[in-house]
Amino acid sequence: QIEALEMDAQAHKVLKDVHGEMRRRHDELAQISAAAESRADAATYRLSELEDKHESTRGELRQLQERLAREQSEARQLDDQRRSLRDSHEEVSAERSKLEANLRQIDEDRQNL
């Protein structure tokens, strides 16, 4: 009977040691889990920041593209106006040359009278 009590006491000690080891491992796993959760939260926050920045950059890009399109349109309009003015200038120059030639002819005709 003493032997059975000693074995029972020894089994109780082994169970107590195993239970202590399991509690220690549980605590370690809880710490690891908390650290992993903290890192996951930080990564989620950083991802959110990056997504916000991405959207902001995307908005800025859209605005720049719209501005570029407006400025290109204005440049085409100015180029059309420049061509139109050049054409008008050429027409006026040609008409002026004709008028000057007519005036010379009139002066010659007047002198010949």
The first five atom37 places (N, CA, C, CB, O) and aatype in JSON, in Angstrom:
{
  "aatype": [5, 9, 6, 0, 10, 6, 12, 3, 0, 5, 0, 8, 11, 19, 10, 11, 3, 19, 8, 7, 6, 12, 1, 1, 1, 8, 3, 6, 10, 0, 5, 9, 15, 0, 0, 0, 6, 15, 1, 0, 3, 0, 0, 16, 18, 1, 10, 15, 6, 10, 6, 3, 11, 8, 6, 15, 16, 1, 7, 6, 10, 1, 5, 10, 5, 6, 1, 10, 0, 1, 6, 5, 15, 6, 0, 1, 5, 10, 3, 3, 5, 1, 1, 15, 10, 1, 3, 15, 8, 6, 6, 19, 15, 0, 6, 1, 15, 11, 10, 6, 0, 2, 10, 1, 5, 9, 3, 6, 3, 1, 5, 2, 10],
  "atom_mask": [
    [1, 1, 1, 1, 1],
    [1, 1, 1, 1, 1],
    [1, 1, 1, 1, 1],
    [1, 1, 1, 1, 1],
    [1, 1, 1, 1, 1],
    [1, 1, 1, 1, 1],
    [1, 1, 1, 1, 1],
    [1, 1, 1, 1, 1],
    [1, 1, 1, 1, 1],
    [1, 1, 1, 1, 1],
    [1, 1, 1, 1, 1],
    [1, 1, 1, 1, 1],
    [1, 1, 1, 1, 1],
    [1, 1, 1, 1, 1],
    [1, 1, 1, 1, 1],
    [1, 1, 1, 1, 1],
    [1, 1, 1, 1, 1],
    [1, 1, 1, 1, 1],
    [1, 1, 1, 1, 1],
    [1, 1, 1, 0, 1],
    [1, 1, 1, 1, 1],
    [1, 1, 1, 1, 1],
    [1, 1, 1, 1, 1],
    [1, 1, 1, 1, 1],
    [1, 1, 1, 1, 1],
    [1, 1, 1, 1, 1],
    [1, 1, 1, 1, 1],
    [1, 1, 1, 1, 1],
    [1, 1, 1, 1, 1],
    [1, 1, 1, 1, 1],
    [1, 1, 1, 1, 1],
    [1, 1, 1, 1, 1],
    [1, 1, 1, 1, 1],
    [1, 1, 1, 1, 1],
    [1, 1, 1, 1, 1],
    [1, 1, 1, 1, 1],
    [1, 1, 1, 1, 1],
    [1, 1, 1, 1, 1],
    [1, 1, 1, 1, 1],
    [1, 1, 1, 1, 1],
    [1, 1, 1, 1, 1],
    [1, 1, 1, 1, 1],
    [1, 1, 1, 1, 1],
    [1, 1, 1, 1, 1],
    [1, 1, 1, 1, 1],
    [1, 1, 1, 1, 1],
    [1, 1, 1, 1, 1],
    [1, 1, 1, 1, 1],
    [1, 1, 1, 1, 1],
    [1, 1, 1, 1, 1],
    [1, 1, 1, 1, 1],
    [1, 1, 1, 1, 1],
    [1, 1, 1, 1, 1],
    [1, 1, 1, 1, 1],
    [1, 1, 1, 1, 1],
    [1, 1, 1, 1, 1],
    [1, 1, 1, 1, 1],
    [1, 1, 1, 1, 1],
    [1, 1, 1, 0, 1],
    [1, 1, 1, 1, 1],
    [1, 1, 1, 1, 1],
    [1, 1, 1, 1, 1],
    [1, 1, 1, 1, 1],
    [1, 1, 1, 1, 1],
    [1, 1, 1, 1, 1],
    [1, 1, 1, 1, 1],
    [1, 1, 1, 1, 1],
    [1, 1, 1, 1, 1],
    [1, 1, 1, 1, 1],
    [1, 1, 1, 1, 1],
    [1, 1, 1, 1, 1],
    [1, 1, 1, 1, 1],
    [1, 1, 1, 1, 1],
    [1, 1, 1, 1, 1],
    [1, 1, 1, 1, 1],
    [1, 1, 1, 1, 1],
    [1, 1, 1, 1, 1],
    [1, 1, 1, 1, 1],
    [1, 1, 1, 1, 1],
    [1, 1, 1, 1, 1],
    [1, 1, 1, 1, 1],
    [1, 1, 1, 1, 1],
    [1, 1, 1, 1, 1],
    [1, 1, 1, 1, 1],
    [1, 1, 1, 1, 1],
    [1, 1, 1, 1, 1],
    [1, 1, 1, 1, 1],
    [1, 1, 1, 1, 1],
    [1, 1, 1, 1, 1],
    [1, 1, 1, 1, 1],
    [1, 1, 1, 1, 1],
    [1, 1, 1, 1, 1],
    [1, 1, 1, 1, 1],
    [1, 1, 1, 1, 1],
    [1, 1, 1, 1, 1],
    [1, 1, 1, 1, 1],
    [1, 1, 1, 1, 1],
    [1, 1, 1, 1, 1],
    [1, 1, 1, 1, 1],
    [1, 1, 1, 1, 1],
    [1, 1, 1, 1, 1],
    [1, 1, 1, 1, 1],
    [1, 1, 1, 1, 1],
    [1, 1, 1, 1, 1],
    [1, 1, 1, 1, 1],
    [1, 1, 1, 1, 1],
    [1, 1, 1, 1, 1],
    [1, 1, 1, 1, 1],
    [1, 1, 1, 1, 1],
    [1, 1, 1, 1, 1],
    [1, 1, 1, 1, 1],
    [1, 1, 1, 1, 1],
    [1, 1, 1, 1, 1]
  ],
  "atom_positions": [
    [[0.82, -1.19, 0.0], [0.0, 0.0, 0.0], [0.88, 1.26, 0.0], [-0.94, -0.01, 1.21], [0.54, 2.25, -0.65]],
    [[1.96, 1.24, 0.7], [2.88, 2.38, 0.74], [3.44, 2.6, -0.66], [4.04, 2.15, 1.76], [3.58, 3.73, -1.13]],
    [[3.74, 1.48, -1.3], [4.27, 1.58, -2.66], [3.24, 2.22, -3.58], [4.67, 0.18, -3.19], [3.61, 3.02, -4.44]],
    [[1.99, 1.89, -3.41], [0.92, 2.46, -4.23], [0.78, 3.95, -3.94], [-0.41, 1.74, -3.97], [0.55, 4.74, -4.85]],
    [[0.93, 4.34, -2.67], [0.86, 5.75, -2.31], [2.05, 6.52, -2.88], [0.81, 5.9, -0.78], [1.9, 7.65, -3.34]],
    [[3.22, 5.9, -2.84], [4.4, 6.55, -3.42], [4.22, 6.74, -4.92], [5.67, 5.73, -3.12], [4.56, 7.79, -5.47]],
    [[3.69, 5.69, -5.58], [3.46, 5.78, -7.03], [2.4, 6.84, -7.33], [3.02, 4.41, -7.61], [2.5, 7.59, -8.3]],
    [[1.4, 6.89, -6.47], [0.33, 7.88, -6.65], [0.9, 9.3, -6.46], [-0.83, 7.63, -5.64], [0.57, 10.22, -7.21]],
    [[1.76, 9.44, -5.46], [2.39, 10.74, -5.2], [3.3, 11.13, -6.36], [3.19, 10.72, -3.88], [3.35, 12.28, -6.78]],
    [[4.02, 10.13, -6.86], [4.92, 10.4, -7.99], [4.11, 10.74, -9.24], [5.84, 9.17, -8.26], [4.47, 11.65, -9.98]],
    [[3.02, 10.04, -9.46], [2.16, 10.34, -10.61], [1.57, 11.73, -10.47], [1.03, 9.28, -10.75], [1.47, 12.48, -11.44]],
    [[1.17, 12.07, -9.23], [0.63, 13.41, -8.98], [1.67, 14.49, -9.28], [0.15, 13.53, -7.52], [1.35, 15.52, -9.87]],
    [[2.93, 14.24, -8.87], [4.01, 15.2, -9.13], [4.25, 15.33, -10.63], [5.32, 14.76, -8.41], [4.43, 16.44, -11.13]],
    [[4.25, 14.21, -11.35], [4.45, 14.24, -12.81], [3.32, 15.02, -13.46], [4.52, 12.79, -13.39], [3.56, 15.85, -14.34]],
    [[2.08, 14.76, -13.04], [0.93, 15.5, -13.59], [1.05, 16.99, -13.29], [-0.39, 14.94, -13.03], [0.73, 17.83, -14.14]],
    [[1.5, 17.31, -12.1], [1.66, 18.71, -11.7], [2.74, 19.36, -12.58], [2.04, 18.82, -10.19], [2.57, 20.48, -13.05]],
    [[3.85, 18.64, -12.79], [4.92, 19.16, -13.65], [4.43, 19.35, -15.1], [6.14, 18.2, -13.63], [4.72, 20.36, -15.73]],
    [[3.7, 18.36, -15.6], [3.16, 18.44, -16.96], [2.19, 19.62, -17.07], [2.45, 17.11, -17.36], [2.2, 20.38, -18.04]],
    [[1.34, 19.74, -16.03], [0.39, 20.86, -16.03], [1.13, 22.2, -16.03], [-0.55, 20.76, -14.8], [0.74, 23.12, -16.75]],
    [[2.19, 22.32, -15.23], [3.0, 23.54, -15.19], [3.63, 23.84, -16.54], [0.0, 0.0, 0.0], [3.64, 24.98, -17.0]],
    [[4.17, 22.79, -17.19], [4.78, 22.95, -18.52], [3.72, 23.39, -19.54], [5.45, 21.62, -18.97], [3.98, 24.25, -20.38]],
    [[2.54, 22.79, -19.45], [1.47, 23.17, -20.38], [1.06, 24.63, -20.17], [0.24, 22.23, -20.21], [0.82, 25.36, -21.13]],
    [[0.97, 25.05, -18.9], [0.62, 26.44, -18.59], [1.7, 27.4, -19.13], [0.45, 26.63, -17.04], [1.39, 28.45, -19.69]],
    [[2.98, 27.01, -18.96], [4.08, 27.84, -19.46], [4.01, 27.96, -20.98], [5.45, 27.24, -19.03], [4.16, 29.05, -21.53]],
    [[3.77, 26.85, -21.65], [3.67, 26.87, -23.12], [2.45, 27.67, -23.57], [3.59, 25.44, -23.68], [2.5, 28.38, -24.57]],
    [[1.36, 27.54, -22.82], [0.16, 28.31, -23.13], [0.45, 29.8, -23.03], [-1.0, 27.93, -22.19], [0.04, 30.58, -23.89]],
    [[1.18, 30.2, -21.98], [1.55, 31.61, -21.8], [2.45, 32.08, -22.95], [2.26, 31.81, -20.45], [2.28, 33.18, -23.46]],
    [[3.42, 31.23, -23.34], [4.29, 31.59, -24.46], [3.48, 31.78, -25.74], [5.37, 30.5, -24.68], [3.68, 32.74, -26.48]],
    [[2.55, 30.85, -25.99], [1.71, 30.95, -27.18], [0.84, 32.2, -27.13], [0.83, 29.71, -27.32], [0.61, 32.84, -28.16]],
    [[0.35, 32.55, -25.95], [-0.46, 33.77, -25.81], [0.39, 35.0, -26.14], [-1.03, 33.87, -24.36], [-0.08, 35.92, -26.8]],
    [[1.65, 35.01, -25.67], [2.55, 36.14, -25.98], [2.84, 36.21, -27.47], [3.86, 36.01, -25.19], [2.81, 37.28, -28.07]],
    [[3.11, 35.05, -28.06], [3.39, 35.0, -29.5], [2.17, 35.47, -30.28], [3.79, 33.57, -29.94], [2.29, 36.23, -31.24]],
    [[1.0, 35.02, -29.86], [-0.25, 35.41, -30.52], [-0.49, 36.91, -30.4], [-1.43, 34.63, -29.93], [-0.88, 37.56, -31.36]],
    [[-0.24, 37.46, -29.2], [-0.43, 38.91, -28.99], [0.54, 39.71, -29.85], [-0.23, 39.27, -27.5], [0.17, 40.72, -30.44]],
    [[1.79, 39.24, -29.92], [2.78, 39.94, -30.76], [2.38, 39.86, -32.23], [4.18, 39.33, -30.56], [2.5, 40.85, -32.95]],
    [[1.91, 38.69, -32.66], [1.49, 38.54, -34.05], [0.28, 39.42, -34.35], [1.15, 37.06, -34.36], [0.19, 40.03, -35.42]],
    [[-0.64, 39.5, -33.4], [-1.81, 40.35, -33.58], [-1.41, 41.82, -33.65], [-2.82, 40.12, -32.44], [-1.97, 42.58, -34.44]],
    [[-0.46, 42.2, -32.83], [0.03, 43.58, -32.84], [0.69, 43.91, -34.18], [1.04, 43.8, -31.69], [0.46, 44.98, -34.75]],
    [[1.49, 42.97, -34.69], [2.12, 43.18, -36.0], [1.07, 43.23, -37.11], [3.13, 42.05, -36.3], [1.18, 44.02, -38.04]],
    [[0.06, 42.39, -36.99], [-1.02, 42.39, -37.99], [-1.77, 43.72, -37.96], [-1.99, 41.21, -37.73], [-2.11, 44.27, -39.01]],
    [[-2.03, 44.24, -36.75], [-2.69, 45.54, -36.63], [-1.84, 46.64, -37.25], [-2.98, 45.86, -35.16], [-2.36, 47.5, -37.97]],
    [[-0.55, 46.62, -36.97], [0.37, 47.62, -37.53], [0.4, 47.51, -39.06], [1.8, 47.46, -36.95], [0.38, 48.52, -39.75]],
    [[0.43, 46.29, -39.58], [0.46, 46.09, -41.02], [-0.85, 46.56, -41.65], [0.71, 44.61, -41.36], [-0.85, 47.15, -42.73]],
    [[-1.96, 46.3, -40.98], [-3.27, 46.75, -41.47], [-3.33, 48.27, -41.51], [-4.41, 46.19, -40.59], [-3.82, 48.86, -42.48]],
    [[-2.82, 48.91, -40.46], [-2.8, 50.37, -40.41], [-1.93, 50.93, -41.53], [-2.3, 50.87, -39.03], [-2.31, 51.88, -42.22]],
    [[-0.76, 50.34, -41.71], [0.16, 50.8, -42.77], [-0.47, 50.6, -44.14], [1.52, 50.05, -42.69], [-0.36, 51.46, -45.02]],
    [[-1.13, 49.47, -44.32], [-1.82, 49.21, -45.58], [-2.9, 50.25, -45.83], [-2.44, 47.8, -45.58], [-3.05, 50.74, -46.95]],
    [[-3.62, 50.59, -44.8], [-4.65, 51.62, -44.91], [-4.03, 52.96, -45.31], [-5.42, 51.76, -43.58], [-4.56, 53.67, -46.17]],
    [[-2.92, 53.3, -44.67], [-2.21, 54.54, -45.03], [-1.79, 54.53, -46.5], [-0.98, 54.73, -44.14], [-1.98, 55.51, -47.22]],
    [[-1.23, 53.4, -46.93], [-0.76, 53.28, -48.31], [-1.93, 53.35, -49.29], [0.01, 51.97, -48.51], [-1.81, 53.96, -50.36]],
    [[-3.05, 52.74, -48.94], [-4.23, 52.81, -49.81], [-4.73, 54.24, -49.91], [-5.35, 51.88, -49.29], [-5.11, 54.69, -51.0]],
    [[-4.74, 54.96, -48.78], [-5.15, 56.37, -48.81], [-4.22, 57.19, -49.69], [-5.17, 56.95, -47.38], [-4.66, 58.0, -50.5]],
    [[-2.91, 56.96, -49.53], [-1.94, 57.68, -50.34], [-2.11, 57.33, -51.82], [-0.5, 57.36, -49.88], [-2.0, 58.2, -52.68]],
    [[-2.38, 56.07, -52.09], [-2.6, 55.62, -53.47], [-3.8, 56.35, -54.08], [-2.82, 54.09, -53.53], [-3.73, 56.83, -55.21]],
    [[-4.89, 56.44, -53.32], [-6.08, 57.14, -53.81], [-5.78, 58.62, -54.02], [-7.24, 56.96, -52.82], [-6.2, 59.21, -55.01]],
    [[-5.05, 59.2, -53.08], [-4.7, 60.62, -53.19], [-3.84, 60.85, -54.44], [-3.94, 61.1, -51.93], [-4.08, 61.78, -55.21]],
    [[-2.85, 59.98, -54.63], [-1.98, 60.09, -55.8], [-2.77, 59.89, -57.08], [-0.82, 59.07, -55.72], [-2.55, 60.57, -58.08]],
    [[-3.69, 58.95, -57.03], [-4.54, 58.69, -58.19], [-5.37, 59.93, -58.53], [-5.47, 57.47, -57.93], [-5.53, 60.29, -59.69]],
    [[-5.91, 60.59, -57.49], [-6.68, 61.82, -57.69], [-5.82, 62.93, -58.29], [0.0, 0.0, 0.0], [-6.23, 63.63, -59.21]],
    [[-4.6, 63.06, -57.76], [-3.68, 64.07, -58.3], [-3.35, 63.77, -59.75], [-2.38, 64.13, -57.46], [-3.29, 64.68, -60.58]],
    [[-3.12, 62.51, -60.06], [-2.82, 62.11, -61.44], [-4.0, 62.45, -62.35], [-2.5, 60.61, -61.51], [-3.8, 62.96, -63.45]],
    [[-5.21, 62.16, -61.89], [-6.4, 62.46, -62.68], [-6.49, 63.97, -62.94], [-7.69, 61.96, -61.96], [-6.79, 64.4, -64.06]],
    [[-6.22, 64.77, -61.9], [-6.27, 66.22, -62.06], [-5.2, 66.7, -63.05], [-6.07, 66.91, -60.7], [-5.46, 67.56, -63.89]],
    [[-3.99, 66.12, -62.95], [-2.92, 66.5, -63.88], [-3.27, 66.11, -65.31], [-1.61, 65.84, -63.46], [-2.97, 66.85, -66.25]],
    [[-3.9, 64.94, -65.48], [-4.3, 64.52, -66.82], [-5.35, 65.45, -67.39], [-4.82, 63.08, -66.79], [-5.31, 65.8, -68.57]],
    [[-6.29, 65.87, -66.54], [-7.33, 66.81, -66.98], [-6.7, 68.15, -67.35], [-8.4, 67.0, -65.88], [-7.05, 68.76, -68.36]],
    [[-5.77, 68.6, -66.53], [-5.08, 69.87, -66.8], [-4.3, 69.78, -68.11], [-4.12, 70.24, -65.64], [-4.32, 70.7, -68.93]],
    [[-3.6, 68.65, -68.31], [-2.85, 68.45, -69.54], [-3.79, 68.49, -70.74], [-2.08, 67.12, -69.51], [-3.47, 69.11, -71.75]],
    [[-4.93, 67.84, -70.64], [-5.89, 67.82, -71.75], [-6.38, 69.24, -72.03], [-7.09, 66.9, -71.42], [-6.5, 69.63, -73.2]],
    [[-6.67, 70.02, -70.98], [-7.11, 71.42, -71.18], [-6.01, 72.24, -71.85], [-7.49, 72.06, -69.83], [-6.27, 72.99, -72.79]],
    [[-4.78, 72.08, -71.35], [-3.68, 72.87, -71.91], [-3.38, 72.45, -73.34], [-2.42, 72.71, -71.05], [-3.03, 73.3, -74.17]],
    [[-3.51, 71.16, -73.64], [-3.32, 70.73, -75.04], [-4.4, 71.31, -75.93], [-3.31, 69.19, -75.14], [-4.13, 71.73, -77.06]],
    [[-5.62, 71.34, -75.43], [-6.73, 71.92, -76.19], [-6.49, 73.41, -76.43], [-8.08, 71.71, -75.45], [-6.67, 73.92, -77.53]],
    [[-6.06, 74.1, -75.38], [-5.76, 75.54, -75.51], [-4.61, 75.74, -76.51], [-5.39, 76.15, -74.14], [-4.65, 76.67, -77.31]],
    [[-3.6, 74.88, -76.45], [-2.47, 74.99, -77.38], [-2.94, 74.8, -78.81], [-1.37, 73.96, -77.02], [-2.49, 75.5, -79.72]],
    [[-3.84, 73.83, -79.04], [-4.38, 73.62, -80.4], [-5.16, 74.84, -80.86], [-5.28, 72.36, -80.44], [-5.04, 75.26, -82.01]],
    [[-5.96, 75.42, -79.94], [-6.73, 76.62, -80.29], [-5.8, 77.77, -80.65], [-7.66, 77.02, -79.13], [-6.02, 78.48, -81.63]],
    [[-4.75, 77.96, -79.83], [-3.79, 79.03, -80.1], [-3.06, 78.79, -81.43], [-2.77, 79.15, -78.95], [-2.81, 79.73, -82.18]],
    [[-2.74, 77.54, -81.7], [-2.09, 77.2, -82.96], [-3.02, 77.49, -84.13], [-1.65, 75.71, -82.97], [-2.59, 78.02, -85.16]],
    [[-4.29, 77.15, -83.99], [-5.28, 77.46, -85.04], [-5.39, 78.97, -85.24], [-6.68, 76.87, -84.68], [-5.44, 79.44, -86.37]],
    [[-5.41, 79.72, -84.13], [-5.49, 81.19, -84.23], [-4.24, 81.74, -84.91], [-5.66, 81.82, -82.83], [-4.33, 82.65, -85.73]],
    [[-3.08, 81.19, -84.55], [-1.83, 81.64, -85.17], [-1.85, 81.4, -86.67], [-0.62, 80.92, -84.53], [-1.48, 82.27, -87.46]],
    [[-2.3, 80.21, -87.07], [-2.4, 79.91, -88.51], [-3.38, 80.86, -89.2], [-2.84, 78.45, -88.73], [-3.12, 81.35, -90.3]],
    [[-4.5, 81.09, -88.53], [-5.51, 82.0, -89.1], [-4.94, 83.41, -89.26], [-6.77, 82.02, -88.22], [-5.16, 84.06, -90.28]],
    [[-4.22, 83.88, -88.23], [-3.61, 85.21, -88.3], [-2.55, 85.27, -89.4], [-3.0, 85.6, -86.94], [-2.44, 86.27, -90.11]],
    [[-1.75, 84.19, -89.53], [-0.74, 84.15, -90.57], [-1.4, 84.2, -91.95], [0.13, 82.88, -90.43], [-0.94, 84.92, -92.84]],
    [[-2.48, 83.42, -92.12], [-3.2, 83.44, -93.4], [-3.76, 84.83, -93.68], [-4.34, 82.4, -93.39], [-3.68, 85.33, -94.8]],
    [[-4.35, 85.45, -92.64], [-4.9, 86.81, -92.8], [-3.79, 87.79, -93.15], [-5.62, 87.27, -91.51], [-3.97, 88.67, -94.0]],
    [[-2.64, 87.65, -92.49], [-1.5, 88.52, -92.76], [-1.05, 88.37, -94.22], [-0.34, 88.22, -91.79], [-0.75, 89.35, -94.89]],
    [[-0.99, 87.12, -94.69], [-0.6, 86.89, -96.08], [-1.6, 87.51, -97.06], [-0.46, 85.38, -96.35], [-1.22, 88.09, -98.08]],
    [[-2.88, 87.39, -96.73], [-3.92, 87.99, -97.58], [-3.78, 89.51, -97.59], [-5.34, 87.59, -97.1], [-3.85, 90.14, -98.65]],
    [[-3.58, 90.1, -96.4], [-3.43, 91.56, -96.3], [-2.18, 92.0, -97.05], [-3.36, 92.01, -94.8], [-2.19, 93.02, -97.75]],
    [[-1.09, 91.23, -96.91], [0.15, 91.58, -97.61], [-0.05, 91.53, -99.12], [1.29, 90.65, -97.2], [0.42, 92.41, -99.84]],
    [[-0.74, 90.51, -99.59], [-1.0, 90.39, -101.03], [-1.88, 91.55, -101.5], [-1.68, 89.04, -101.36], [-1.62, 92.13, -102.56]],
    [[-2.9, 91.87, -100.73], [-3.79, 92.99, -101.09], [-3.02, 94.3, -101.07], [-5.01, 93.07, -100.13], [-3.23, 95.16, -101.92]],
    [[-2.14, 94.47, -100.1], [-1.33, 95.69, -100.02], [-0.43, 95.81, -101.25], [-0.48, 95.68, -98.71], [-0.28, 96.88, -101.84]],
    [[0.18, 94.67, -101.63], [1.04, 94.69, -102.82], [0.25, 95.1, -104.04], [1.68, 93.31, -103.06], [0.73, 95.88, -104.86]],
    [[-0.97, 94.58, -104.18], [-1.83, 94.96, -105.31], [-2.13, 96.45, -105.27], [-3.14, 94.14, -105.29], [-2.05, 97.14, -106.29]],
    [[-2.5, 96.94, -104.08], [-2.84, 98.36, -103.95], [-1.62, 99.24, -104.24], [-3.38, 98.65, -102.54], [-1.75, 100.28, -104.89]],
    [[-0.45, 98.84, -103.77], [0.76, 99.62, -104.06], [1.06, 99.63, -105.55], [1.97, 99.06, -103.28], [1.45, 100.65, -106.12]],
    [[0.86, 98.47, -106.18], [1.06, 98.4, -107.64], [0.06, 99.31, -108.34], [0.93, 96.94, -108.15], [0.42, 100.0, -109.3]],
    [[-1.18, 99.31, -107.88], [-2.2, 100.19, -108.47], [-1.83, 101.65, -108.28], [-3.59, 99.91, -107.84], [-1.98, 102.45, -109.2]],
    [[-1.34, 102.0, -107.08], [-0.94, 103.38, -106.82], [0.23, 103.79, -107.73], [-0.55, 103.57, -105.34], [0.25, 104.91, -108.23]],
    [[1.19, 102.9, -107.93], [2.31, 103.21, -108.83], [1.8, 103.43, -110.25], [3.36, 102.06, -108.81], [2.24, 104.33, -110.97]],
    [[0.85, 102.56, -110.63], [0.29, 102.69, -111.98], [-0.45, 104.02, -112.13], [-0.66, 101.52, -112.3], [-0.33, 104.69, -113.15]],
    [[-1.2, 104.39, -111.11], [-1.93, 105.66, -111.13], [-0.94, 106.82, -111.22], [-2.82, 105.81, -109.88], [-1.15, 107.76, -112.0]],
    [[0.15, 106.75, -110.42], [1.16, 107.81, -110.47], [1.79, 107.89, -111.86], [2.25, 107.57, -109.41], [2.01, 108.98, -112.37]],
    [[2.06, 106.75, -112.46], [2.66, 106.73, -113.82], [1.66, 107.32, -114.81], [3.06, 105.28, -114.24], [2.03, 108.13, -115.67]],
    [[0.42, 106.91, -114.69], [-0.61, 107.41, -115.61], [-0.76, 108.92, -115.44], [-1.98, 106.71, -115.37], [-0.91, 109.63, -116.43]],
    [[-0.72, 109.42, -114.24], [-0.87, 110.84, -113.97], [0.32, 111.62, -114.57], [-0.99, 111.1, -112.44], [0.15, 112.71, -115.12]],
    [[1.48, 111.05, -114.45], [2.68, 111.73, -114.98], [2.66, 111.73, -116.51], [3.98, 111.05, -114.46], [3.2, 112.64, -117.13]],
    [[2.06, 110.73, -117.09], [2.02, 110.66, -118.54], [0.94, 111.56, -119.11], [1.78, 109.25, -118.98], [0.91, 111.74, -120.33]],
    [[0.1, 112.12, -118.33], [-0.95, 113.01, -118.83], [-0.43, 114.34, -119.11], [-2.06, 113.11, -117.88], [-1.18, 115.22, -119.54]]
  ]
}
